[in-house]
Amino acid sequence: MENTKTVSAEKQLDTKQIIRLWLGLLKSTGEIERYLRTQLHKSFASTLPQFDLLSALDHAEKPLTKTELSNQMMVTNGNVTWLVNRMAREGLITHVLSAKDRRVKLVEMTEKGATFFQKMVAEHEKWLINIFKDLKYDELNMLVSLLNQLRKVTLKNIKAK
């Protein structure tokens, strides 16, 4: 009987620890995101979604469809459409027709957008360094490794359900 109580206590402790982990991840992510949003607004009169869209285009190194952008940014097509239209008006991105299918509009960065994005990236890097500057090199490596492991485990378990 005592053994059952010990196992139950351990499971209860694990549940509490899992909840602490989840809340800690949420709080840290939220605080970092708020800081980055504030900095982007103050320094560039820009938003995090604008930065994310330009980042997706930069990483792709080719024009993307709005659906590809929405998948990479993990937002709806409607959000991407609104954002693309806004950023096109600002001259940061433009629409181009697909060479494969002329009915398909692709999105690509303009020269103005690429220049703007590179300035943002340089500052963004400084902001991240400022956030994590008190962590040691080994601690950063451990956190990255653990987050990669967490992602693998969560994706596996989410897909299993």
Short mmCIF file of N, CA and C in Angstrom, two decimals, residues 69-76:
data_model
loop_
_atom_site.label_atom_id
_atom_site.label_comp_id
_atom_site.label_asym_id
_atom_site.label_seq_id
_atom_site.Cartn_x
_atom_site.Cartn_y
_atom_site.Cartn_z
N LEU A 69 3.61 31.57 -46.75
CA LEU A 69 3.91 32.54 -45.69
C LEU A 69 3.08 32.24 -44.45
N SER A 70 1.79 31.98 -44.63
CA SER A 70 0.94 31.73 -43.46
C SER A 70 1.39 30.46 -42.74
N ASN A 71 1.81 29.45 -43.47
CA ASN A 71 2.31 28.22 -42.83
C ASN A 71 3.60 28.50 -42.05
N GLN A 72 4.51 29.24 -42.63
CA GLN A 72 5.77 29.55 -41.94
C GLN A 72 5.56 30.43 -40.72
N MET A 73 4.63 31.37 -40.84
CA MET A 73 4.37 32.30 -39.75
C MET A 73 3.38 31.75 -38.73
N MET A 74 2.75 30.63 -39.06
CA MET A 74 1.75 29.99 -38.20
C MET A 74 0.58 30.93 -37.89
N VAL A 75 0.10 31.59 -38.93
CA VAL A 75 -1.08 32.45 -38.84
C VAL A 75 -2.01 32.12 -39.99
N THR A 76 -3.21 32.68 -39.97
CA THR A 76 -4.19 32.39 -41.02
C THR A 76 -3.83 33.11 -42.32
#
